[in-house]
Rosetta silent file (secondary structure, phi, psi, omega in degrees, C-alpha in Angstrom):
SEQUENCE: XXXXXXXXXXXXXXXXXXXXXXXXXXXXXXXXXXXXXXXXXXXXXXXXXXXXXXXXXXXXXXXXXXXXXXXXXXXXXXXXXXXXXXXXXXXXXXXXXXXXXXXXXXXXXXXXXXXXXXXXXXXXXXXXXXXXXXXXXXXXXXXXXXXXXXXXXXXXXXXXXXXXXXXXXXXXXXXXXXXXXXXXXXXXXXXXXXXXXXXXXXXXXXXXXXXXXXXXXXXXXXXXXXXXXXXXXXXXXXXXXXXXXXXXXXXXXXXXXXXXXXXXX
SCORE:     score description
SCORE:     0.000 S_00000001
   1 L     0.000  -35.133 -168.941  -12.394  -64.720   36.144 S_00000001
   2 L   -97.325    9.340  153.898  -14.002  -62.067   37.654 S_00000001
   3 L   -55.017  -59.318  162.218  -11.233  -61.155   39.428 S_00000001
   4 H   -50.463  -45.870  148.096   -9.459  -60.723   36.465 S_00000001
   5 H   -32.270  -66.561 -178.383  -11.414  -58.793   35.005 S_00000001
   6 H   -48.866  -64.333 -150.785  -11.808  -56.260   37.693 S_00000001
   7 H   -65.026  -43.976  169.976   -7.770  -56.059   37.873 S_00000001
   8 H   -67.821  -35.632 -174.773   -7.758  -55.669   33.982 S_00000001
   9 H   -82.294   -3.149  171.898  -10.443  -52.734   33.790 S_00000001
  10 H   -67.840  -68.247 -167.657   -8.446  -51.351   36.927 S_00000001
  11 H   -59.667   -6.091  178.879   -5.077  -50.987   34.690 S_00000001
  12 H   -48.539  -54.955  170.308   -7.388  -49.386   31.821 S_00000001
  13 H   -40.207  -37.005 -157.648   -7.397  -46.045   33.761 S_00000001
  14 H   -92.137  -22.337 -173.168   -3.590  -46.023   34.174 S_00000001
  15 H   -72.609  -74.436 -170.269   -3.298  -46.715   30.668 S_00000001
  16 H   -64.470  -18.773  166.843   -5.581  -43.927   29.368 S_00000001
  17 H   -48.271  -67.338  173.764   -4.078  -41.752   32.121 S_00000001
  18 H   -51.071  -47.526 -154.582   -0.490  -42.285   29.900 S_00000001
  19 H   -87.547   -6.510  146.870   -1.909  -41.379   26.942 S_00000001
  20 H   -63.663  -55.041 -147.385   -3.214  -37.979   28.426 S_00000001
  21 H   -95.493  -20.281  177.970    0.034  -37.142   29.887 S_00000001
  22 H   -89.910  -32.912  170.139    1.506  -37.762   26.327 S_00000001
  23 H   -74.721  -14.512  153.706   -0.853  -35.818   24.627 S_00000001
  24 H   -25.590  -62.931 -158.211   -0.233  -33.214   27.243 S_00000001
  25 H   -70.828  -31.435 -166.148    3.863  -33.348   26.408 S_00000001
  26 H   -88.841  -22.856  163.743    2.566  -33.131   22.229 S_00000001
  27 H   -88.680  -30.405  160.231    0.513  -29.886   22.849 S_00000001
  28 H   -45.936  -60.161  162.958    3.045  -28.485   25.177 S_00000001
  29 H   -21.186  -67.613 -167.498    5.457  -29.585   22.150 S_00000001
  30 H   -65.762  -62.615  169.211    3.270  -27.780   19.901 S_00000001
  31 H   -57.725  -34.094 -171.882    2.516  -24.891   21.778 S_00000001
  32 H   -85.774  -59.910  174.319    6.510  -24.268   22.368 S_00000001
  33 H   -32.917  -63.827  164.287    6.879  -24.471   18.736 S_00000001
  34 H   -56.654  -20.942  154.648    4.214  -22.287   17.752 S_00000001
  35 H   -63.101  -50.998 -152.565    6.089  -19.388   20.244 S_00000001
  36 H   -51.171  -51.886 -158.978    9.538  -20.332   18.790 S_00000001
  37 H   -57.833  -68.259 -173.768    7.989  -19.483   15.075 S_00000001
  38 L   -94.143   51.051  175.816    6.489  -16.089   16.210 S_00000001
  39 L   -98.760  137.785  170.888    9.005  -15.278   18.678 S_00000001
  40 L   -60.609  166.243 -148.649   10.945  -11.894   16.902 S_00000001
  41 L   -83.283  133.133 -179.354   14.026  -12.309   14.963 S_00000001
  42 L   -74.931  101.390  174.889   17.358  -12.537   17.481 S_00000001
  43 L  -173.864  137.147 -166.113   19.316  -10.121   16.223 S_00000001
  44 L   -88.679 -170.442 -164.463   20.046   -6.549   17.638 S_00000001
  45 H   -67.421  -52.105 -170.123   19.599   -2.738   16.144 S_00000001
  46 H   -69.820  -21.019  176.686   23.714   -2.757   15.885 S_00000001
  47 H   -93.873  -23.126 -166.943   24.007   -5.826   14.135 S_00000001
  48 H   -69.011  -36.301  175.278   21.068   -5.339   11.899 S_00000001
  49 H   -57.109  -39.275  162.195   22.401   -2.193   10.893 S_00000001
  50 H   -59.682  -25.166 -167.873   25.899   -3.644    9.883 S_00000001
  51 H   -64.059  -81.675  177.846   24.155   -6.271    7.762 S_00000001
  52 H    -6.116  -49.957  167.303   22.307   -3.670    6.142 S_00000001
  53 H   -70.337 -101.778 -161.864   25.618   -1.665    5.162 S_00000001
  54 L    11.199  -60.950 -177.495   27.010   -5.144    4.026 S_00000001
  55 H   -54.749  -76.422 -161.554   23.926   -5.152    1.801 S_00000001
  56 H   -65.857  -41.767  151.171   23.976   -1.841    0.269 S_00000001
  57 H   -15.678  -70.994 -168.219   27.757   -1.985   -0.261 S_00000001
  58 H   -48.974  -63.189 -166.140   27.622   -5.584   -1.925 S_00000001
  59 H   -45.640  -71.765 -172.563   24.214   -4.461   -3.834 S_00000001
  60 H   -90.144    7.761  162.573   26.008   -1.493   -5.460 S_00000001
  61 H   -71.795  -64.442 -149.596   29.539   -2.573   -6.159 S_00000001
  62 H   -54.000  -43.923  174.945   27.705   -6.077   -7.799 S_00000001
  63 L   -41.382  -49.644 -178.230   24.909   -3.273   -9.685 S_00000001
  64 L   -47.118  -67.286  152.012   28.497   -2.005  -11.749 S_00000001
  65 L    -4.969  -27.386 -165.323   28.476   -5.594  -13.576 S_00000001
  66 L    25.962   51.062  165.121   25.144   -4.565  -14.632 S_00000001
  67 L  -116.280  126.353  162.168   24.238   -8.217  -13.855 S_00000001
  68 L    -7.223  113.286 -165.790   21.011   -9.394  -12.216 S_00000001
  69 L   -99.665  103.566 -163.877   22.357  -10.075   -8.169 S_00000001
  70 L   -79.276  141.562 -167.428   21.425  -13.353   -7.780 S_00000001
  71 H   -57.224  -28.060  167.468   19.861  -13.790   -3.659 S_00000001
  72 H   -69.511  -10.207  179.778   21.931  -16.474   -2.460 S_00000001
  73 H   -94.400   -3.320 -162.893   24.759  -14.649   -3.511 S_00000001
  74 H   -93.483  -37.666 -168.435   23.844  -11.437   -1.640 S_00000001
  75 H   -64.743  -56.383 -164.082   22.985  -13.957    1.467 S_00000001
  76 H   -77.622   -8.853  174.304   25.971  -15.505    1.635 S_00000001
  77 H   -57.947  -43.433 -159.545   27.841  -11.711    0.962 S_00000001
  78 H  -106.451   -4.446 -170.840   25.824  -10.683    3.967 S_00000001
  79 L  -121.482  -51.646 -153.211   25.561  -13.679    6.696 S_00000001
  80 L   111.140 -167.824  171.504   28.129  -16.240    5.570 S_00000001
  81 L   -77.508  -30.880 -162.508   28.238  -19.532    4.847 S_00000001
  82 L  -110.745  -16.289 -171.367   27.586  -20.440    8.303 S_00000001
  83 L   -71.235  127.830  152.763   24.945  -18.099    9.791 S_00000001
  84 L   -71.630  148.929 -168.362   21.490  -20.098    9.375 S_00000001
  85 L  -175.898   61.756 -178.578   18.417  -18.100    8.772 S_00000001
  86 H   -42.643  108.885  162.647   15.625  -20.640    8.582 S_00000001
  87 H   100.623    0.743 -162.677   12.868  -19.369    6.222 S_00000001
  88 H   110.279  -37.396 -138.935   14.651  -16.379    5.151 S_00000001
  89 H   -71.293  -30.239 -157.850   13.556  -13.802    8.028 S_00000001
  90 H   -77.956 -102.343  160.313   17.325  -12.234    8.588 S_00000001
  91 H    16.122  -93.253 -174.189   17.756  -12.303    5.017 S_00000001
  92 H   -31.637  -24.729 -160.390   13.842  -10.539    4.154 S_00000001
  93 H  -109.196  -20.512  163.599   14.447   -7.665    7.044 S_00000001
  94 H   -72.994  -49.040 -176.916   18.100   -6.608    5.762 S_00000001
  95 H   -57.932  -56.968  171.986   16.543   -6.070    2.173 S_00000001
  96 H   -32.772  -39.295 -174.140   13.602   -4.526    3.653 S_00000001
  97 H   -93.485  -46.132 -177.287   15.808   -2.169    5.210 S_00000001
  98 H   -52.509  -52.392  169.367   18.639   -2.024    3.079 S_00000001
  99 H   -60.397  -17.376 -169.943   15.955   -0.484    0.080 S_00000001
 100 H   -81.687  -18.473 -173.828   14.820    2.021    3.042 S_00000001
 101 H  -112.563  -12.969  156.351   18.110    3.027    2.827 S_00000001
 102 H   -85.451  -34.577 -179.020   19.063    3.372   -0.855 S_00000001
 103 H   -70.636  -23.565 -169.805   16.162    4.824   -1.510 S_00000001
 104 L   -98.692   -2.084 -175.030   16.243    7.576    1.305 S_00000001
 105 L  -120.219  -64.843 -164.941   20.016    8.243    0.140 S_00000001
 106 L  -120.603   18.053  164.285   19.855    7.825   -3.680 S_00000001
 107 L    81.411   23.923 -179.812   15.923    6.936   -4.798 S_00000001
 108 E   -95.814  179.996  166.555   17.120    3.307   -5.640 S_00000001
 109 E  -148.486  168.331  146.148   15.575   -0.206   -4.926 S_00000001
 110 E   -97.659  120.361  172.175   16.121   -3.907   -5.143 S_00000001
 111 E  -136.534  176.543 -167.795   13.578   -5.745   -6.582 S_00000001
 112 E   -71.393  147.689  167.797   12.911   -9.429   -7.618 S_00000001
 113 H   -54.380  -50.476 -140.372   13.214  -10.036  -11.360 S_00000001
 114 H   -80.656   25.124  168.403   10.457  -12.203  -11.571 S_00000001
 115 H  -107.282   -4.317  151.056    8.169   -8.575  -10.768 S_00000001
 116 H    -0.992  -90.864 -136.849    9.166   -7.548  -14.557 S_00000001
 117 H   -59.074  -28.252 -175.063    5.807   -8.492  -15.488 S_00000001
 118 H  -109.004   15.022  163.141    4.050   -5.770  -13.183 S_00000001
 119 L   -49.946  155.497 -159.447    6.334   -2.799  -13.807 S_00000001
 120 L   -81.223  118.747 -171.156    5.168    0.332  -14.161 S_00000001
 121 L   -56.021  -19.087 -176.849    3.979    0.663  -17.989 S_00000001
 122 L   -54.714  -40.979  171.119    3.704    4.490  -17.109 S_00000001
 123 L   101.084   54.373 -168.380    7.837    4.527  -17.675 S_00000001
 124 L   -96.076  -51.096 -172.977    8.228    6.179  -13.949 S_00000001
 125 L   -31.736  164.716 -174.807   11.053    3.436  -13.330 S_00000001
 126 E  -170.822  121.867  176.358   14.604    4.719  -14.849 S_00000001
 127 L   -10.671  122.689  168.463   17.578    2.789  -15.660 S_00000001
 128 L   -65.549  173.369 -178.849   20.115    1.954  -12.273 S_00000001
 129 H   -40.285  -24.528 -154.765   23.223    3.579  -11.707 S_00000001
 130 H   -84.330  -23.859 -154.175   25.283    0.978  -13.794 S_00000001
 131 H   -75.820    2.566 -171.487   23.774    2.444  -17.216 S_00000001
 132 H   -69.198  -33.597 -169.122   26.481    5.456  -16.702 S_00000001
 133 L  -151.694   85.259  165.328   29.428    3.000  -18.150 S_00000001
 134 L   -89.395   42.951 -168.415   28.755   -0.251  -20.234 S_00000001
 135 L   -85.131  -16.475 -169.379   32.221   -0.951  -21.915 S_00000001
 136 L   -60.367  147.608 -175.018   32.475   -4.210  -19.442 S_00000001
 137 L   -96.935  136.241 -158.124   32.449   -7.235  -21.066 S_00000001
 138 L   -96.720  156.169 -145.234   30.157  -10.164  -19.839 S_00000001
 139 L  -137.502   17.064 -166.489   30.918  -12.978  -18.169 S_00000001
 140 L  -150.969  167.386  176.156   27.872  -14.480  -17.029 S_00000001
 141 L  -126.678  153.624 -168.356   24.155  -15.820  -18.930 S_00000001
 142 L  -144.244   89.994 -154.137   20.689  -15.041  -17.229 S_00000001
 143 L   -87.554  161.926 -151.446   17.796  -17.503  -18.185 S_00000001
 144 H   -90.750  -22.917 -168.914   14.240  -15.922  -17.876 S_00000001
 145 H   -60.231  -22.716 -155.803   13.631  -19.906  -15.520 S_00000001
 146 H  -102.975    8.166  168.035   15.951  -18.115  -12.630 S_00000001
 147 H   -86.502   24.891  153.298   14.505  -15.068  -12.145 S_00000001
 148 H   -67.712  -32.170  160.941   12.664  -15.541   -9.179 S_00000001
 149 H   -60.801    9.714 -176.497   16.357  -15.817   -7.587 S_00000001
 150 L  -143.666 -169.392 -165.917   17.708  -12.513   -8.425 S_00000001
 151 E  -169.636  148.295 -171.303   17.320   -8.975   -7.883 S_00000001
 152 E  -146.575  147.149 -174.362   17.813   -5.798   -9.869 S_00000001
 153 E  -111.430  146.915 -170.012   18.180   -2.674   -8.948 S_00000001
 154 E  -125.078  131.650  160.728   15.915    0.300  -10.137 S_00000001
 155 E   -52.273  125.733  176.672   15.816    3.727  -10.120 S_00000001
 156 L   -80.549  -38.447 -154.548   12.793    4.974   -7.961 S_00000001
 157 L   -58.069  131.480  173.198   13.253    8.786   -8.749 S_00000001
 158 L  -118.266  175.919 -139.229   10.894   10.007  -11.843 S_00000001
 159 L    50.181   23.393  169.715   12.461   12.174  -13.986 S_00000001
 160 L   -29.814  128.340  149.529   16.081   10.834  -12.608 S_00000001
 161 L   -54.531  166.195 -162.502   18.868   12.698  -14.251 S_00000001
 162 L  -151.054  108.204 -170.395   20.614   10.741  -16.859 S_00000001
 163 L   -89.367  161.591 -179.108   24.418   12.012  -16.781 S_00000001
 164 L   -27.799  144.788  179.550   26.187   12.482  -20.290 S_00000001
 165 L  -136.696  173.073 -133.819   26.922    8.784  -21.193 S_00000001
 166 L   -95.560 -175.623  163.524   30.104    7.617  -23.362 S_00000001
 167 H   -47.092  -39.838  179.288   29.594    6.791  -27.321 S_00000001
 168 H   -93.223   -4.912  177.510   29.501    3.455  -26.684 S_00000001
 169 H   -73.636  -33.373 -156.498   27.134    3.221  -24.218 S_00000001
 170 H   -72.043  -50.215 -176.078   24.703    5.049  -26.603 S_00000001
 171 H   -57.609  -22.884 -176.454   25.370    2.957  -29.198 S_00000001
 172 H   -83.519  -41.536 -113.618   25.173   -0.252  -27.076 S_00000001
 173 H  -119.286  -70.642 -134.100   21.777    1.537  -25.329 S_00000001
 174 H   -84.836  -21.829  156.331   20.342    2.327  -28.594 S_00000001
 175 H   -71.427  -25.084  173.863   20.500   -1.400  -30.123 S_00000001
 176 H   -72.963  -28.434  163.412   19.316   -2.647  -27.193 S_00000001
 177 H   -89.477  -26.927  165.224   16.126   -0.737  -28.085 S_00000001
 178 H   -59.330  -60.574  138.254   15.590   -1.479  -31.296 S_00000001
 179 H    -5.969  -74.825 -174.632   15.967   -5.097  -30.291 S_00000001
 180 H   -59.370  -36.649 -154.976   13.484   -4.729  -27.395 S_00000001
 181 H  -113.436  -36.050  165.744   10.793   -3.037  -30.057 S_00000001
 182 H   -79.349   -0.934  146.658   10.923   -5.663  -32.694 S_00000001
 183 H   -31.124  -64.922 -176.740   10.428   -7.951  -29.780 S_00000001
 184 H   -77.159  -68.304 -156.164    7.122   -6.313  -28.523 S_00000001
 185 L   -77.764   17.992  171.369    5.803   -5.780  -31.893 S_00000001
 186 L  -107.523   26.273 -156.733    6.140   -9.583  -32.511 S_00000001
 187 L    91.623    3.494  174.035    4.059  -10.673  -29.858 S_00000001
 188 L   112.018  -34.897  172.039    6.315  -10.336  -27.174 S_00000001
 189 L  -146.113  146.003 -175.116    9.066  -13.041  -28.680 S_00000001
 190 L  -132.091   92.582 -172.454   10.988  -13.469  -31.679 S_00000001
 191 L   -49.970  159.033 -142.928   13.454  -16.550  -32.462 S_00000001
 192 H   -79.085  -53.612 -173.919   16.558  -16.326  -32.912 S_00000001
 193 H   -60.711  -23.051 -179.548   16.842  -17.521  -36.510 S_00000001
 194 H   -84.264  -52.180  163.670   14.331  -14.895  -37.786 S_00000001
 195 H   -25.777  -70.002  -85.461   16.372  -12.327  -35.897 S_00000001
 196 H  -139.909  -60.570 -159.694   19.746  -13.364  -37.105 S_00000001
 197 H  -107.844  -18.729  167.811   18.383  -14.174  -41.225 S_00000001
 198 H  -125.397  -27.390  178.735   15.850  -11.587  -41.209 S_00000001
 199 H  -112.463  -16.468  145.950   15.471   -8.941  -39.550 S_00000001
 200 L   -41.270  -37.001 -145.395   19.318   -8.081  -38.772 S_00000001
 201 H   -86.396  -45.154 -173.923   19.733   -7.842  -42.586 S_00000001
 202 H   -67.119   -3.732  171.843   16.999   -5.357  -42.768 S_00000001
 203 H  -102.411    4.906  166.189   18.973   -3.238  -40.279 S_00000001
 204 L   106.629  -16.462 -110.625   21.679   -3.158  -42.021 S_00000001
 205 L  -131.063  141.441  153.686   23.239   -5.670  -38.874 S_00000001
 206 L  -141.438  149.110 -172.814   24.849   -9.062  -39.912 S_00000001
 207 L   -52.084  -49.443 -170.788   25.522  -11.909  -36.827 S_00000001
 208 L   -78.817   -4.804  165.143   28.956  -12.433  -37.595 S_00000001
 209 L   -83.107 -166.112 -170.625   29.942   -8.265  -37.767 S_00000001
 210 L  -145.263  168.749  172.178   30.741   -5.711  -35.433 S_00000001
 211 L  -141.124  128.633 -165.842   29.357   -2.249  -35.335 S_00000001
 212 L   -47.307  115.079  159.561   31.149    0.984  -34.832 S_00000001
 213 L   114.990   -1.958 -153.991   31.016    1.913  -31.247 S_00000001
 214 L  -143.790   38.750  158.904   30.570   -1.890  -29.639 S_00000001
 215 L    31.943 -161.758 -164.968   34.612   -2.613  -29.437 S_00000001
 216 L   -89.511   23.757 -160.023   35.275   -6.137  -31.218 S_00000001
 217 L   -84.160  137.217 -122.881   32.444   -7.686  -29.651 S_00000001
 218 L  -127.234  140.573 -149.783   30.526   -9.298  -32.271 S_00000001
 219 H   -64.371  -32.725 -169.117   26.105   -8.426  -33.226 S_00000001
 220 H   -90.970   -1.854  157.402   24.941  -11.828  -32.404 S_00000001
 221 H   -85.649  -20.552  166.311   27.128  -11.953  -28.973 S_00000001
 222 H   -72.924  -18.948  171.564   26.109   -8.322  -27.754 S_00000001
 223 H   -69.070  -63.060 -145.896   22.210   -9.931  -28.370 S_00000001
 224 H   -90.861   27.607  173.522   22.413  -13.271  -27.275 S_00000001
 225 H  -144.433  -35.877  158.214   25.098  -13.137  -24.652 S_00000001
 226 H   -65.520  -46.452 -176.241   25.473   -9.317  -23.199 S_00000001
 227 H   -87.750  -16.194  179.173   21.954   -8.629  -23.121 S_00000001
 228 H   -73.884  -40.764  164.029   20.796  -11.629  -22.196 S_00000001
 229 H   -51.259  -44.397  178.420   23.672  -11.526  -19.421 S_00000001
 230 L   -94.850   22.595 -165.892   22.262   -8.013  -18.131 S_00000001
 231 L    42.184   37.302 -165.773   18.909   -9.013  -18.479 S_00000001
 232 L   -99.524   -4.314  149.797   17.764   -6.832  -20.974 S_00000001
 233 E  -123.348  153.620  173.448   16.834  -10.048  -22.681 S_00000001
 234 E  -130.529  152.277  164.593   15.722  -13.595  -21.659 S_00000001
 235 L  -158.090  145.016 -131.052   16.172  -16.648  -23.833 S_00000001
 236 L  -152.437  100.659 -161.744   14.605  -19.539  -24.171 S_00000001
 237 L    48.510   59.138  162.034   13.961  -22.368  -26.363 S_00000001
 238 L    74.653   -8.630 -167.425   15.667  -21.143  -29.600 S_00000001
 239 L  -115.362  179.633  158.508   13.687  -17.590  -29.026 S_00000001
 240 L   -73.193  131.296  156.536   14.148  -13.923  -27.575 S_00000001
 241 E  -138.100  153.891 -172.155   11.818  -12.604  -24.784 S_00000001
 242 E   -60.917  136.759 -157.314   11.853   -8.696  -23.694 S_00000001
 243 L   -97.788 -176.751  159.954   14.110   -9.872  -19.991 S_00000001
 244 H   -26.898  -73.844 -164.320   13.709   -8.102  -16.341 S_00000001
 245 H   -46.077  -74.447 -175.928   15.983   -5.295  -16.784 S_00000001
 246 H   -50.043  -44.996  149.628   14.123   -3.681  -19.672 S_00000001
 247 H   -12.900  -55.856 -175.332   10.749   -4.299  -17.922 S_00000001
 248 H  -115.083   19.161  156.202   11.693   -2.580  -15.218 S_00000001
 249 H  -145.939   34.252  151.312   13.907    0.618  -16.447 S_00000001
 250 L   -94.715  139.014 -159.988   12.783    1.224  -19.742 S_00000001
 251 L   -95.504  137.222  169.228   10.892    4.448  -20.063 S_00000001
 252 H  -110.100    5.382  166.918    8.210    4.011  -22.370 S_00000001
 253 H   -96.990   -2.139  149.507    7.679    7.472  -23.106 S_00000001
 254 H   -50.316  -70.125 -170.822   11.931    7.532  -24.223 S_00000001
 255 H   -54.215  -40.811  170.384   11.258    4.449  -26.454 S_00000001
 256 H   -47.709  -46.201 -177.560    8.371    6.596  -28.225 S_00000001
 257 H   -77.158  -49.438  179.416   10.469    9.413  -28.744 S_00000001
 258 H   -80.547   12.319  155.688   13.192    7.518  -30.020 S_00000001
 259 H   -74.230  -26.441 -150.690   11.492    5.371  -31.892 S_00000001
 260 H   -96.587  -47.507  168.546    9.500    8.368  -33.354 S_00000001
 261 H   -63.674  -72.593 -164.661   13.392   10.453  -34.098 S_00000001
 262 H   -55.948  -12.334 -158.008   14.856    7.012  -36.204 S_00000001
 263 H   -90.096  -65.051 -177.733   10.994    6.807  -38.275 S_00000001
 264 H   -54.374   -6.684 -173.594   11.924   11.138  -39.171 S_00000001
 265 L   -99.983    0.000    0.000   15.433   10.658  -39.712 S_00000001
């Protein structure tokens, strides 16, 4: 027996010996890992720079649509289908740059929808480039759940010019604010049926009309399907809520004045 013994606490060492040298290979493991993550992104000055045009190209053809540019579609615009870009980082450092570079050319930005909520109440922000021609019609819907996935682009510049715009934009522009203000003075949301049975009628507005200056397009599809498509509304459970777009490039010292011109006329 006490042979045995001996010979068994002899293989103990060899044992615990293993299980060093494995945790050895799992911190090494670890340790390799922990480079890999904060080793910089591979990708040179010349390529980062094409992605970047890629971006601002896609970003302001897509801006004409005046639809909310949703990020996977800008990813896949700008990488492919096939380039992987675990976590984002490719992806994060072309926007990064790609705003360094609309903004330095024409004072624009991309920014997430879902930052609506902190825009600046001051009204420095100013409609993007797209408000110059709205006759397009819309083809797409833009629910207030997906805007952490999209991006809108904003005028940085304050006091941007605002070139002449056509009759129908104004007319289109100027419903969209009235809209947006019995929003806000209803708490912030209004459902759709009190819109539609009560407070169209008091404008004059019925769902099922048209309005001089809005082509054949019809009052309850420019609310609940153009603006809600360009995000100047979100809706949600049967109601209205003031969307992205109008958050972030409606001036609120504009809405006063016009708001202030329709009370005098």
């Amino acid at each position: 027996r006490p042979p045995a013994a001996a010979g068994h606490c002899a293989a103990m060492p060899r044992k615990r010996a293993h299980d060093d040298h494995e945790a050895g290979d799992d911190g090494a493991s670890q340790a390799t890992q922990g480079k890999a993550a904060s080793a910089p992104l591979a990708i040179s000055p010349d390529e980062l720079d094409r992605l970047v045009d890629s971006a601002c190209r896609y970003a302001l053809l897509r801006e004409h649509s005046r639809k909310p540019l949703a990020k996977d579609q800008l990813k896949e615009a700008v990488l492919g289908k096939e380039r992987p870009d675990r976590g984002g980082k490719i992806m994060k450092l072309v926007i990064a740059t790609a705003n360094q570079r609309l903004f330095e050319l024409a004072g624009l930005e991309l920014v997430p929808a879902n930052s609506a909520a902190d825009a600046d109440d001051a009204g420095t922000l100013q409609p993007g480039p797209s408000h110059a021609d709205d006759t397009q019609e819309p083809t797409q819907t833009v629910r207030a759940s997906g805007a952490s996935g999209k991006l809108i682009m904003v005028n940085r510049l304050p006091k941007a010019l605002v070139p002449a715009v056509k009759k129908e934009t104004a007319v289109y522009h100027g419903l969209v604010e009235v809209i947006v203000t019995l929003i806000l003075d209803n708490g912030g949301r209004i459902s759709e049926i009190d819109l539609h049975e009560s407070w169209l009628p008091k404008l004059g507005l019925k769902e099922k009309e048209t309005i001089p200056g809005c082509g054949n397009t019809k009052v309850g599809d420019l609310i609940g399907k153009r603006m809600v498509s360009e995000g100047f509304l979100s809706k949600s459970q049967g109601g209205f809520a003031v969307g992205p777009r109008a958050h972030l490039s409606r001036s609120a010292e504009a809405a006063t004045n016009f708001r202030s011109d329709q009370l005098e006329a």
